[in-house]
């Protein structure tokens, strides 16, 4: 009799484990599908755009930068500093986990890391030269209601800037509205808020403003504004170290 | 009837001519395709220097100065003007440098002046004076065969390029193994010494560099050759190990590299085979502090005893009071032994912190160059303040430590403090 009870228990345990694993896998698959859709809505496959980055200091003063950005595929981004004069001609390149900074006076690209910030303020290099989220993270649905999802994103490798992200997605248009970034230790690093959904033409409709703040940078606030986002095709060689000094030719 | 016909004819021609002229007045405004841009910066610098009268380097440099002072000041204006012209695949680039120290006519130094033609995104050619910067090291570059000599005390300083013909082929691959490959060939004609216009074609130097982005690692292989000069082969790499850690290394092998030594007050030349190398890292911690650390071994550098012999030679020349000997020592000091890394083993460490203690617009850094052979070193703290866009103030101090016969202990100056004001436009 005891033997039978034990057998029933084992069968029940086995079936429930399978269904839990299936549910978890389904949840994971669906999370990744939503994440891919979020990426598609945020960034076209191949495009150019101008961005203004405003770093607001605790005393209220502002520092502004303008970048010309080109992107191809999921993991190729290059960026040229257009202003101010002190930064003009600098260029950065990101290929997957690799990042480089080209300074005209130095005359060669140097490797930089995703946690550094080449412009100061709250945005770091990974924020400014962000790849598709699905390239760097696996997603799982944490919560959902009628209006949206909350996704739990885990970094695929150790070279990713943030180990974990919590992402709020609007269900109506599968558009990201907010992201919280966490370190591997669980420390909360920053919040990114996606605002002002704008139609850029060419079928591109996405938030034109990203605001960020961080408990690690008390009193600081950074804002990134997108402009003139257009679909454009580029040869792969544009996204190479040799081309960094020539990025201005594309404008 | 005839009058009516004439009237119609006049009206017809008047209308026709009007429409012709009106067509002539219509034109399309061509889009501005060519882009000419200028930018640059002005560095106003003032420095206070504490002299080291016991140093033979000071003695020789200021030999002709009757009264040797304990402190000297220095005022300089460095003006950089850069110009770029781009039209489709053609480009023209200029970097000029003017230095004002006293009232006299200024003439520009062309740091770069070259034209380029981009046949495609993959293939480009340039001719003229151009800056190359090979290698992955921050303060030192043993594989920098075509580089201008870098000053480890200020590795970010703009430097003059070299007259060259440069062709580069660049190719990307959609592979997880090899992502990018490029090959660059540089031809460097020697200085035009024949009638100030010509140079011997026999002595054109050549250098080749192959670049691979292989499994997220930058790898360069390079070679340099010139008649009657040592052949060099080099390798360097760099990669990111973590989101906040980068490592890099360089290795250069030279055959018959020249090394100059002082033996019994005479300078002798030796040929040496062997390798120079560099190991380095760049690390960013959670407090936003960046550390750059590099170890450099210079194969043709002087050992401790060899450097002491060299210092003794300078000392003895100075003590001889013989103008011919003094001039000869002075010449050797500025030519044969002019390298910024004269000795064999160095350690470079730099720490930098933006906005420390919540000081807005400030950043602080400190670096040291430690000579591992004679245990002398240089420490240089720096304070930068950027209150406005396109403007920066730098306060920069250099402190030298070591015994009198050591590299940093025997410098002309014991201490230096400089203030820079930098304006960009």
XYZ file of C-alpha atoms in Angstrom:
676
model
C 0.000 0.000 0.000
C 2.813 2.325 1.006
C 4.600 1.341 -2.166
C 1.529 2.400 -4.187
C 1.316 5.773 -2.427
C 4.962 6.360 -3.122
C 4.460 5.472 -6.815
C 1.497 7.878 -7.126
C 3.499 10.603 -5.471
C 6.433 10.039 -7.842
C 4.141 10.097 -10.905
C 2.476 13.298 -9.679
C 5.879 14.873 -8.961
C 7.213 13.843 -12.372
C 4.183 15.199 -14.269
C 4.105 18.463 -12.315
C 7.863 18.927 -12.876
C 7.403 18.461 -16.613
C 4.479 20.876 -16.752
C 6.401 23.435 -14.639
C 9.432 23.134 -16.929
C 7.164 23.405 -19.971
C 5.456 26.453 -18.528
C 8.788 28.024 -17.701
C 10.124 27.288 -21.203
C 6.941 28.701 -22.756
C 7.253 31.765 -20.556
C 10.870 32.134 -21.621
C 10.080 31.654 -25.325
C 7.258 34.171 -25.146
C 9.487 36.609 -23.243
C 12.132 36.373 -25.946
C 9.514 36.823 -28.665
C 8.246 39.996 -26.989
C 11.818 41.219 -26.594
C 12.526 40.712 -30.302
C 9.377 42.668 -31.149
C 10.478 45.440 -28.756
C 13.825 45.570 -30.614
C 12.119 45.697 -34.017
C 9.972 48.608 -32.877
C 12.910 50.517 -31.377
C 15.513 50.163 -34.091
C 15.155 49.466 -37.799
C 17.572 46.917 -39.259
C 19.785 49.526 -40.902
C 19.474 53.257 -40.280
C 21.148 56.613 -39.647
C 20.136 59.189 -37.075
C 21.276 62.250 -35.172
C 21.116 62.309 -31.399
C 21.481 65.091 -28.905
C 22.705 64.075 -25.497
C 22.103 66.477 -22.633
C 23.910 65.951 -19.334
C 22.275 67.930 -16.564
C 24.571 68.602 -13.608
C 23.433 68.953 -9.960
C 23.787 72.766 -10.182
C 21.283 72.799 -13.080
C 23.842 73.566 -15.798
C 23.825 71.481 -18.974
C 26.388 69.992 -21.303
C 25.293 68.996 -24.774
C 26.709 66.666 -27.401
C 25.442 65.868 -30.884
C 26.226 62.524 -32.499
C 25.681 61.131 -35.956
C 24.871 57.431 -35.571
C 24.695 54.577 -38.041
C 23.555 51.058 -37.260
C 23.385 47.839 -39.214
C 21.956 44.506 -38.147
C 21.628 43.610 -34.507
C 25.147 44.299 -33.310
C 26.925 46.949 -35.425
C 26.842 50.598 -34.300
C 29.161 53.480 -35.210
C 28.903 57.010 -33.918
C 30.588 60.299 -34.855
C 30.767 63.337 -32.564
C 29.436 66.351 -34.459
C 29.623 68.890 -31.629
C 30.947 70.486 -29.419
C 34.243 71.521 -31.045
C 36.295 69.937 -28.244
C 34.910 66.502 -29.145
C 34.386 66.910 -32.892
C 35.833 64.127 -35.036
C 35.852 61.572 -32.243
C 34.166 58.353 -33.226
C 33.125 55.167 -31.498
C 32.406 51.735 -32.876
C 30.623 48.787 -31.373
C 30.687 45.283 -32.827
C 28.907 42.914 -30.484
C 30.819 42.948 -27.201
C 33.698 44.997 -28.665
C 33.913 48.781 -28.366
C 36.523 51.237 -29.591
C 37.061 54.980 -29.369
C 38.892 56.927 -32.088
C 40.420 60.298 -31.117
C 41.774 62.284 -34.098
C 44.859 63.531 -32.185
C 45.744 60.026 -31.055
C 45.261 58.707 -34.593
C 44.146 55.168 -33.766
C 41.180 53.489 -32.135
C 41.583 52.274 -28.564
C 39.472 49.614 -26.920
C 36.996 50.858 -24.364
C 34.678 48.956 -22.062
C 30.899 49.107 -21.885
C 30.832 50.464 -18.310
C 33.007 53.478 -19.171
C 31.376 56.713 -20.256
C 33.065 58.649 -23.040
C 30.756 61.632 -22.511
C 30.360 61.667 -18.730
C 26.903 61.920 -17.146
C 24.647 58.997 -16.371
C 24.720 57.297 -19.792
C 27.622 54.911 -20.197
C 29.034 53.527 -23.458
C 26.634 50.588 -23.440
C 23.643 52.968 -23.229
C 24.878 55.248 -25.983
C 25.863 52.441 -28.335
C 23.159 50.025 -27.393
C 22.664 46.836 -29.364
C 19.362 45.061 -29.754
C 18.305 43.878 -26.297
C 17.766 40.349 -27.642
C 21.451 40.115 -28.635
C 22.605 40.592 -25.055
C 19.725 39.310 -22.919
C 17.345 36.395 -22.433
C 13.876 37.473 -21.374
C 11.203 35.970 -19.193
C 7.762 37.384 -18.425
C 7.642 38.415 -14.767
C 4.186 39.954 -14.698
C 1.507 40.944 -17.123
C -1.816 42.747 -17.032
C -4.196 44.254 -19.576
C -1.940 47.151 -20.435
C 1.540 45.650 -20.438
C 4.264 43.191 -19.544
C 7.128 43.351 -17.104
C 10.047 41.344 -18.457
C 12.990 39.990 -16.516
C 16.134 40.151 -18.689
C 19.310 38.202 -17.856
C 22.655 38.915 -19.547
C 23.909 36.173 -21.864
C 27.615 36.879 -21.181
C 29.825 38.541 -18.554
C 30.905 41.347 -20.878
C 27.394 42.854 -20.934
C 27.205 46.138 -19.007
C 24.252 45.229 -16.765
C 23.728 41.738 -15.445
C 19.971 42.100 -15.110
C 17.267 44.373 -16.518
C 13.641 44.845 -15.577
C 11.698 46.045 -18.613
C 8.193 47.538 -18.832
C 6.540 46.968 -22.195
C 3.316 48.571 -23.459
C 1.066 45.741 -24.691
C -0.759 47.900 -27.258
C 2.238 48.670 -29.453
C 4.925 46.372 -27.908
C 6.998 49.437 -27.123
C 9.388 49.658 -24.179
C 8.462 52.380 -21.702
C 10.921 51.870 -18.851
C 14.026 49.828 -18.037
C 15.696 49.348 -14.671
C 19.342 48.232 -14.740
C 20.946 46.058 -12.048
C 24.512 44.855 -11.415
C 25.384 41.183 -10.802
C 25.376 41.943 -7.058
C 21.756 43.056 -7.344
C 22.644 46.743 -6.917
C 20.219 49.028 -8.682
C 22.252 51.120 -11.150
C 19.886 53.302 -13.163
C 16.495 53.810 -14.775
C 15.921 54.517 -18.454
C 12.578 56.036 -19.403
C 11.397 55.995 -23.013
C 9.158 58.945 -23.894
C 7.581 60.978 -26.711
C 6.648 58.346 -29.292
C 7.265 60.017 -32.661
C 6.716 59.091 -36.297
C 10.072 59.543 -38.064
C 8.720 58.411 -41.463
C 9.911 55.336 -43.380
C 7.594 53.352 -41.075
C 9.728 54.229 -38.032
C 7.632 55.065 -35.000
C 9.426 54.965 -31.684
C 10.174 56.980 -28.525
C 12.217 60.041 -29.470
C 13.439 60.739 -25.927
C 15.263 58.573 -23.399
C 15.744 59.957 -19.922
C 17.996 58.430 -17.314
C 18.788 58.961 -13.663
C 20.723 56.924 -11.143
C 21.018 56.679 -7.353
C 24.782 56.389 -7.964
C 24.789 59.858 -9.619
C 22.663 61.889 -7.241
C 21.482 65.161 -8.772
C 22.571 64.215 -12.307
C 20.163 63.556 -15.143
C 20.854 62.697 -18.766
C 18.544 62.912 -21.746
C 19.001 61.551 -25.254
C 16.870 62.955 -28.086
C 16.592 61.251 -31.477
C 16.237 63.215 -34.690
C 16.287 62.579 -38.474
C 16.104 58.834 -38.112
C 16.103 57.340 -41.612
C 16.418 53.906 -43.139
C 19.777 53.615 -44.879
C 21.910 50.728 -46.091
C 25.639 50.519 -45.409
C 28.381 48.146 -46.469
C 29.772 46.057 -43.587
C 33.151 47.805 -43.934
C 31.628 51.009 -42.512
C 31.661 49.201 -39.165
C 35.407 48.633 -38.973
C 38.326 50.307 -37.206
C 39.795 51.517 -40.503
C 36.579 53.359 -41.341
C 36.246 55.248 -38.032
C 38.246 58.239 -39.279
C 36.039 58.302 -42.406
C 32.584 58.212 -40.782
C 32.018 61.880 -41.689
C 31.826 60.865 -45.358
C 28.446 59.250 -44.702
C 26.711 62.434 -43.544
C -3.362 94.075 -92.935
C 0.414 94.306 -93.270
C 0.584 96.296 -90.005
C -1.496 93.667 -88.253
C 0.846 90.904 -89.518
C 3.903 92.833 -88.306
C 2.241 93.346 -84.931
C 1.580 89.600 -84.593
C 5.149 88.760 -85.591
C 6.579 91.228 -83.054
C 4.258 89.878 -80.358
C 5.194 86.276 -81.229
C 8.974 86.956 -81.003
C 8.493 89.051 -77.874
C 6.583 86.179 -76.248
C 9.039 83.564 -77.501
C 12.050 85.536 -76.301
C 10.388 86.171 -72.939
C 9.737 82.492 -72.461
C 13.349 81.708 -73.485
C 14.697 84.250 -71.026
C 12.318 83.105 -68.359
C 13.641 79.591 -68.860
C 17.200 80.947 -68.501
C 16.336 82.551 -65.180
C 15.137 79.263 -63.705
C 17.814 77.140 -62.192
C 18.203 74.494 -59.549
C 20.375 75.214 -56.553
C 22.981 72.460 -56.513
C 23.279 70.673 -53.217
C 26.404 71.515 -51.353
C 28.332 68.275 -51.658
C 31.866 69.344 -50.880
C 32.494 69.924 -47.202
C 35.260 72.163 -45.921
C 35.653 72.286 -42.185
C 38.116 73.965 -39.877
C 38.635 73.376 -36.199
C 41.444 73.453 -33.687
C 42.533 74.631 -30.293
C 44.730 77.147 -28.558
C 46.766 76.063 -25.544
C 48.111 78.886 -23.399
C 50.728 77.438 -21.049
C 52.754 78.827 -18.220
C 55.250 76.767 -16.264
C 57.471 77.158 -13.213
C 60.507 74.892 -13.101
C 62.870 74.161 -10.227
C 66.292 73.524 -11.724
C 68.745 70.859 -10.631
C 72.144 72.466 -10.988
C 74.053 69.291 -10.151
C 72.531 67.471 -13.149
C 74.873 67.152 -16.175
C 71.776 67.395 -18.408
C 71.054 70.813 -16.901
C 74.745 71.781 -17.088
C 74.963 70.990 -20.795
C 71.596 72.456 -21.773
C 72.328 75.732 -19.992
C 76.109 75.742 -20.492
C 76.077 79.096 -22.315
C 73.916 80.750 -19.663
C 76.136 82.770 -17.338
C 73.876 82.946 -14.309
C 72.229 79.659 -13.461
C 69.031 80.230 -11.549
C 67.188 78.009 -9.107
C 63.813 78.639 -10.723
C 62.869 79.278 -14.315
C 59.552 80.156 -15.850
C 58.289 79.313 -19.281
C 55.444 80.829 -21.293
C 54.138 79.238 -24.492
C 51.179 79.506 -26.806
C 50.494 76.399 -28.853
C 48.027 76.882 -31.662
C 46.594 73.964 -33.642
C 44.579 74.586 -36.795
C 43.043 71.634 -38.601
C 41.332 71.666 -41.973
C 39.351 68.989 -43.788
C 37.946 69.025 -47.286
C 35.772 66.168 -48.494
C 34.128 65.676 -51.833
C 32.699 62.260 -52.651
C 35.612 59.808 -52.534
C 38.305 62.469 -52.348
C 39.632 64.138 -49.231
C 42.306 66.593 -48.186
C 43.491 66.855 -44.579
C 45.690 69.350 -42.808
C 46.887 69.696 -39.216
C 49.083 72.663 -38.512
C 50.913 73.663 -35.370
C 52.240 77.101 -34.419
C 54.224 77.777 -31.275
C 54.669 81.236 -29.851
C 57.315 81.701 -27.168
C 58.584 85.193 -27.917
C 57.987 87.992 -30.424
C 59.185 86.602 -33.718
C 57.742 85.512 -37.053
C 55.738 82.331 -36.730
C 55.819 79.641 -39.339
C 53.515 76.616 -39.258
C 54.674 73.078 -38.748
C 52.551 70.728 -40.772
C 51.781 67.810 -38.479
C 49.658 66.330 -41.251
C 49.110 67.325 -44.863
C 47.798 64.652 -47.143
C 45.261 63.814 -49.786
C 43.250 60.626 -49.856
C 41.255 58.721 -52.407
C 38.739 56.120 -51.338
C 38.233 53.750 -54.230
C 35.534 51.956 -52.232
C 34.641 51.362 -48.582
C 37.292 48.638 -48.726
C 40.191 50.256 -50.539
C 41.838 53.610 -49.843
C 45.031 55.419 -50.760
C 46.693 58.465 -49.242
C 49.765 60.457 -50.156
C 51.429 63.114 -48.029
C 52.405 63.690 -44.437
C 50.230 61.559 -42.214
C 50.207 60.443 -38.592
C 50.304 56.709 -37.917
C 49.856 55.184 -34.523
C 50.528 51.473 -34.485
C 50.352 49.417 -31.314
C 47.952 48.983 -28.429
C 49.981 50.467 -25.563
C 48.955 53.767 -23.972
C 52.355 55.086 -22.854
C 54.745 52.939 -24.925
C 54.579 51.262 -28.345
C 57.407 48.842 -29.134
C 55.629 47.937 -32.411
C 55.113 51.575 -33.432
C 57.472 51.256 -36.421
C 55.914 54.134 -38.336
C 54.808 56.205 -35.346
C 56.171 59.565 -34.280
C 58.069 59.060 -31.038
C 55.568 59.176 -28.201
C 56.329 61.008 -24.958
C 55.188 58.716 -22.100
C 54.918 61.835 -19.910
C 52.114 63.050 -22.220
C 50.919 60.240 -24.510
C 47.883 62.243 -25.712
C 49.940 65.091 -27.168
C 49.414 65.750 -30.899
C 52.467 64.645 -32.875
C 53.854 65.205 -36.357
C 53.165 62.562 -38.984
C 55.486 61.150 -41.606
C 55.702 61.697 -45.345
C 54.297 58.538 -46.822
C 52.329 56.692 -49.441
C 49.724 54.557 -47.716
C 47.369 51.993 -49.182
C 44.843 50.083 -47.130
C 42.484 47.208 -47.889
C 39.760 46.410 -45.401
C 37.263 43.545 -45.444
C 34.453 42.493 -43.098
C 33.144 38.966 -42.707
C 29.870 37.668 -41.331
C 31.493 35.023 -39.186
C 31.797 34.470 -35.458
C 35.465 33.615 -35.894
C 37.049 36.211 -38.206
C 34.973 39.404 -38.220
C 37.351 41.848 -39.899
C 40.638 41.744 -41.783
C 42.720 44.588 -43.146
C 46.144 45.053 -44.627
C 47.968 48.377 -44.800
C 51.215 49.101 -46.613
C 53.253 52.238 -45.923
C 56.139 53.539 -48.008
C 58.248 56.157 -46.250
C 60.645 58.118 -48.445
C 63.666 59.515 -46.589
C 64.078 63.210 -45.919
C 64.785 65.271 -49.073
C 68.439 66.128 -48.548
C 69.660 66.272 -52.166
C 69.324 69.958 -53.120
C 66.613 70.074 -50.431
C 64.229 68.494 -52.946
C 65.302 64.940 -53.664
C 66.003 61.825 -51.681
C 67.685 58.590 -52.534
C 65.117 56.088 -53.825
C 67.354 53.389 -52.461
C 66.534 54.299 -48.898
C 62.754 54.190 -49.033
C 61.501 52.382 -45.962
C 58.520 50.067 -46.065
C 56.146 48.741 -43.427
C 53.224 46.329 -43.539
C 50.460 45.730 -41.047
C 47.847 42.974 -41.037
C 44.865 43.372 -38.740
C 42.454 40.647 -37.659
C 39.409 40.899 -35.419
C 39.415 37.277 -34.386
C 36.965 35.948 -31.784
C 36.613 39.437 -30.233
C 40.408 39.921 -30.066
C 42.213 42.670 -31.995
C 45.382 41.178 -33.451
C 47.987 43.008 -35.546
C 51.012 41.535 -37.248
C 53.517 44.022 -38.579
C 56.886 44.226 -40.266
C 59.266 47.076 -41.125
C 62.283 47.143 -43.399
C 64.780 49.701 -44.663
C 68.160 49.317 -46.308
C 71.013 49.218 -43.778
C 68.617 49.302 -40.825
C 67.364 46.526 -38.553
C 64.417 44.461 -39.756
C 61.547 44.330 -37.347
C 58.662 41.950 -36.863
C 55.876 42.675 -34.441
C 52.680 41.366 -32.949
C 50.104 43.005 -30.722
C 46.672 42.189 -29.343
C 43.961 43.647 -27.150
C 40.650 42.357 -25.865
C 37.983 43.004 -23.240
C 37.896 40.315 -20.561
C 34.999 41.846 -18.641
C 32.637 44.785 -19.045
C 35.212 46.890 -17.146
C 38.550 45.237 -17.959
C 40.681 45.431 -21.100
C 44.110 43.828 -21.581
C 46.712 44.468 -24.285
C 50.230 43.420 -25.226
C 52.876 44.138 -27.855
C 55.970 42.218 -28.893
C 58.600 43.368 -31.350
C 61.584 41.359 -32.565
C 64.467 43.268 -34.157
C 67.435 41.875 -35.983
C 70.709 43.798 -35.691
C 69.121 46.562 -33.639
C 71.595 49.325 -32.879
C 72.490 50.035 -29.304
C 74.824 52.871 -28.303
C 77.048 52.591 -25.253
C 79.625 54.791 -23.600
C 82.910 53.019 -22.887
C 85.925 54.956 -21.650
C 84.370 58.252 -22.724
C 83.847 56.944 -26.234
C 80.522 56.150 -27.825
C 80.407 52.737 -29.394
C 77.759 51.088 -31.525
C 76.610 47.500 -30.996
C 74.236 45.289 -32.895
C 71.756 43.279 -30.906
C 69.020 40.766 -31.718
C 66.074 40.426 -29.426
C 62.605 41.471 -28.397
C 60.976 44.506 -26.830
C 57.571 43.997 -25.288
C 54.723 45.565 -23.405
C 51.970 44.143 -21.185
C 49.081 46.336 -20.126
C 45.565 46.636 -18.801
C 42.814 49.195 -18.370
C 40.402 48.672 -15.484
C 37.363 50.628 -14.343
C 36.041 50.086 -10.813
C 32.570 50.706 -9.386
C 33.601 54.195 -8.213
C 34.342 55.184 -11.831
C 38.104 55.197 -11.227
C 40.152 54.110 -14.239
C 43.500 52.395 -13.832
C 45.956 52.032 -16.701
C 48.943 49.820 -15.925
C 51.751 48.951 -18.352
C 55.074 47.178 -18.133
C 57.571 47.921 -20.919
C 60.826 46.154 -21.716
C 63.084 47.979 -24.175
C 65.573 45.586 -25.783
C 67.983 48.311 -26.907
C 67.714 50.245 -23.637
C 70.584 50.881 -21.265
C 71.153 48.869 -18.109
C 71.809 50.619 -14.791
C 75.601 50.493 -15.196
C 75.436 51.565 -18.845
C 73.336 54.573 -17.889
C 75.798 55.473 -15.104
C 78.651 55.383 -17.692
C 76.620 57.702 -19.912
C 75.964 60.155 -17.049
C 79.668 60.055 -16.116
C 80.574 60.838 -19.738
C 78.307 63.915 -19.688
C 79.709 64.959 -16.297
C 83.320 64.600 -17.450
C 82.642 66.510 -20.685
C 81.165 69.329 -18.647
C 84.027 69.355 -16.145
C 86.619 69.406 -18.955
C 85.515 72.956 -19.819
C 86.581 72.138 -23.343
C 84.001 73.673 -25.771
C 84.567 70.935 -28.385
C 83.951 68.153 -25.854
C 80.956 69.964 -24.417
C 79.398 70.506 -27.852
C 79.984 66.898 -28.764
C 78.340 65.698 -25.511
C 75.459 68.100 -26.042
C 74.976 66.793 -29.575
C 74.994 63.170 -28.411
C 72.533 64.038 -25.678
C 70.048 65.407 -28.212
C 70.588 62.865 -31.002
C 72.035 59.438 -30.122
C 70.615 59.405 -26.577
C 67.492 61.512 -27.121
C 64.954 58.701 -26.602
C 62.267 59.259 -23.983
C 62.750 55.657 -22.888
C 66.499 55.376 -22.753
C 66.652 52.495 -20.325
C 65.398 48.917 -20.263
C 62.448 48.329 -17.948
C 59.624 50.674 -17.038
C 56.372 50.459 -15.164
C 53.618 52.964 -15.969
C 50.591 53.452 -13.718
C 47.818 55.984 -14.162
C 44.732 56.525 -12.015
C 42.009 58.928 -13.080
C 38.780 59.939 -11.406
C 36.117 62.193 -12.924
C 34.299 64.542 -10.539
C 35.924 63.343 -7.278
C 34.249 64.272 -3.974
C 31.312 65.526 -6.103
C 33.450 68.406 -7.455
C 31.530 69.359 -10.548
C 33.485 69.751 -13.825
C 36.724 68.591 -12.158
C 38.668 65.464 -12.853
C 41.869 64.350 -11.193
C 44.525 61.938 -12.302
C 47.973 60.885 -11.255
C 50.528 58.849 -13.139
C 53.940 57.471 -12.357
C 56.721 56.117 -14.552
C 58.951 53.872 -12.501
C 62.358 52.820 -13.806
C 62.705 49.248 -12.554
C 66.502 49.117 -13.071
C 67.625 52.165 -11.086
C 64.466 52.628 -8.968
C 64.079 56.264 -9.955
C 60.618 57.546 -10.815
C 58.419 60.388 -11.882
C 55.082 61.267 -10.261
C 52.666 63.595 -11.986
C 49.311 64.647 -10.479
C 46.906 66.526 -12.732
C 43.769 68.520 -12.063
C 41.408 69.357 -14.904
C 38.495 71.794 -14.764
C 35.950 72.168 -17.567
C 33.418 74.767 -16.431
C 32.265 75.680 -19.954
C 31.875 73.886 -23.251
C 35.050 74.061 -25.373
C 37.195 75.336 -22.515
C 39.489 73.542 -20.103
C 42.019 74.485 -17.425
C 44.755 72.036 -16.476
C 47.050 72.203 -13.490
C 49.879 69.792 -13.928
C 52.809 68.950 -11.698
C 55.878 66.795 -12.353
C 58.034 65.548 -9.487
C 61.230 63.581 -10.152
C 62.740 61.166 -7.622
C 65.979 59.150 -7.584
C 69.700 59.232 -6.899
C 71.945 61.560 -8.891
C 73.126 58.875 -11.327
C 69.627 57.562 -12.050
C 67.394 58.438 -15.001
C 64.721 60.471 -13.218
C 67.053 61.596 -10.430
C 69.415 63.239 -12.944
C 66.815 65.265 -14.886
C 67.492 68.984 -15.548
C 64.541 69.866 -13.359
C 63.607 68.593 -9.933
C 60.008 69.784 -10.127
C 57.755 71.384 -12.705
C 54.336 72.885 -12.399
C 52.353 73.943 -15.436
C 49.024 75.614 -15.911
C 47.290 75.197 -19.257
C 44.230 76.980 -20.578
C 42.786 75.244 -23.593
C 40.224 76.780 -25.949
C 38.591 74.733 -28.694
C 36.901 76.169 -31.742
